[in-house]
Amino acid sequence: MLIPYQQIAPETLNSLIEHYVLREGTDYGDSEITTEQKVAQVKAQLQSGEALIVFSELHESVNIVSKAQFHAMQSQDYDSEPTYD
């Protein structure tokens, strides 16, 4: 289930993004960037729609994923639906 970032309290949103950034461990090349810069980048991606906040009812967890990852997850769920003859 998608959760619009605008519906999350600012402090909670920042905590969620910080947790995501620290968990990701993405390589930013030769120059290191601060956690604050990474948080700002993810926040910008949420605002532009490039990244989405997803709640998994199955795992009872919240995650930030790219729009492409979300669409892949959706098609995976659709493909795994049981068929009835």
GROMACS .gro file of C-alpha atoms in nm:
model
   85
    1MET     CA    1   0.000   0.000   0.000
    2LEU     CA    2   0.135   0.342  -0.095
    3ILE     CA    3   0.159   0.606   0.175
    4PRO     CA    4   0.174   0.966   0.052
    5TYR     CA    5   0.474   1.132   0.216
    6GLN     CA    6   0.259   1.440   0.282
    7GLN     CA    7   0.046   1.237   0.525
    8ILE     CA    8   0.343   1.155   0.748
    9ALA     CA    9   0.442   1.392   1.028
   10PRO     CA   10   0.764   1.578   0.935
   11GLU     CA   11   0.964   1.432   1.226
   12THR     CA   12   0.848   1.080   1.142
   13LEU     CA   13   0.926   1.131   0.774
   14ASN     CA   14   1.278   1.252   0.856
   15SER     CA   15   1.334   0.951   1.083
   16LEU     CA   16   1.207   0.714   0.813
   17ILE     CA   17   1.433   0.870   0.551
   18GLU     CA   18   1.736   0.868   0.785
   19HIS     CA   19   1.677   0.501   0.865
   20TYR     CA   20   1.652   0.424   0.492
   21VAL     CA   21   1.968   0.621   0.408
   22LEU     CA   22   2.172   0.456   0.684
   23ARG     CA   23   2.047   0.111   0.584
   24GLU     CA   24   2.115   0.159   0.212
   25GLY     CA   25   2.489   0.219   0.230
   26THR     CA   26   2.489   0.343  -0.128
   27ASP     CA   27   2.826   0.422  -0.288
   28TYR     CA   28   2.839   0.785  -0.391
   29GLY     CA   29   3.169   0.761  -0.578
   30ASP     CA   30   3.489   0.938  -0.486
   31SER     CA   31   3.329   1.206  -0.272
   32GLU     CA   32   3.142   1.124   0.044
   33ILE     CA   33   2.825   1.315   0.116
   34THR     CA   34   2.672   1.374   0.456
   35THR     CA   35   2.368   1.199   0.593
   36GLU     CA   36   2.184   1.531   0.578
   37GLN     CA   37   2.262   1.560   0.205
   38LYS     CA   38   2.143   1.203   0.146
   39VAL     CA   39   1.822   1.274   0.339
   40ALA     CA   40   1.764   1.586   0.128
   41GLN     CA   41   1.815   1.383  -0.192
   42VAL     CA   42   1.564   1.117  -0.086
   43LYS     CA   43   1.314   1.384   0.023
   44ALA     CA   44   1.348   1.546  -0.322
   45GLN     CA   45   1.289   1.206  -0.485
   46LEU     CA   46   0.972   1.161  -0.278
   47GLN     CA   47   0.852   1.508  -0.374
   48SER     CA   48   0.915   1.445  -0.744
   49GLY     CA   49   0.752   1.102  -0.737
   50GLU     CA   50   1.075   0.917  -0.823
   51ALA     CA   51   1.062   0.743  -0.483
   52LEU     CA   52   0.758   0.611  -0.299
   53ILE     CA   53   0.679   0.507   0.057
   54VAL     CA   54   0.529   0.159   0.069
   55PHE     CA   55   0.369  -0.022   0.363
   56SER     CA   56   0.383  -0.400   0.346
   57GLU     CA   57   0.086  -0.552   0.523
   58LEU     CA   58   0.248  -0.894   0.496
   59HIS     CA   59   0.570  -0.785   0.668
   60GLU     CA   60   0.412  -0.501   0.869
   61SER     CA   61   0.693  -0.272   0.759
   62VAL     CA   62   0.747   0.055   0.577
   63ASN     CA   63   1.005   0.102   0.304
   64ILE     CA   64   1.114   0.361   0.050
   65VAL     CA   65   1.144   0.229  -0.304
   66SER     CA   66   1.195   0.376  -0.647
   67LYS     CA   67   0.892   0.407  -0.871
   68ALA     CA   68   1.042   0.137  -1.098
   69GLN     CA   69   1.088  -0.099  -0.800
   70PHE     CA   70   0.728  -0.041  -0.697
   71HIS     CA   71   0.598  -0.123  -1.046
   72ALA     CA   72   0.815  -0.437  -1.052
   73MET     CA   73   0.674  -0.541  -0.714
   74GLN     CA   74   0.321  -0.481  -0.841
   75SER     CA   75   0.372  -0.693  -1.151
   76GLN     CA   76   0.537  -0.965  -0.940
   77ASP     CA   77   0.233  -0.970  -0.710
   78TYR     CA   78   0.003  -0.983  -1.012
   79ASP     CA   79   0.203  -1.264  -1.173
   80SER     CA   80   0.193  -1.469  -0.854
   81GLU     CA   81  -0.186  -1.448  -0.813
   82PRO     CA   82  -0.349  -1.790  -0.823
   83THR     CA   83  -0.537  -1.879  -1.136
   84TYR     CA   84  -0.872  -2.051  -1.121
   85ASP     CA   85  -0.977  -2.281  -1.402
   0.00000   0.00000   0.00000
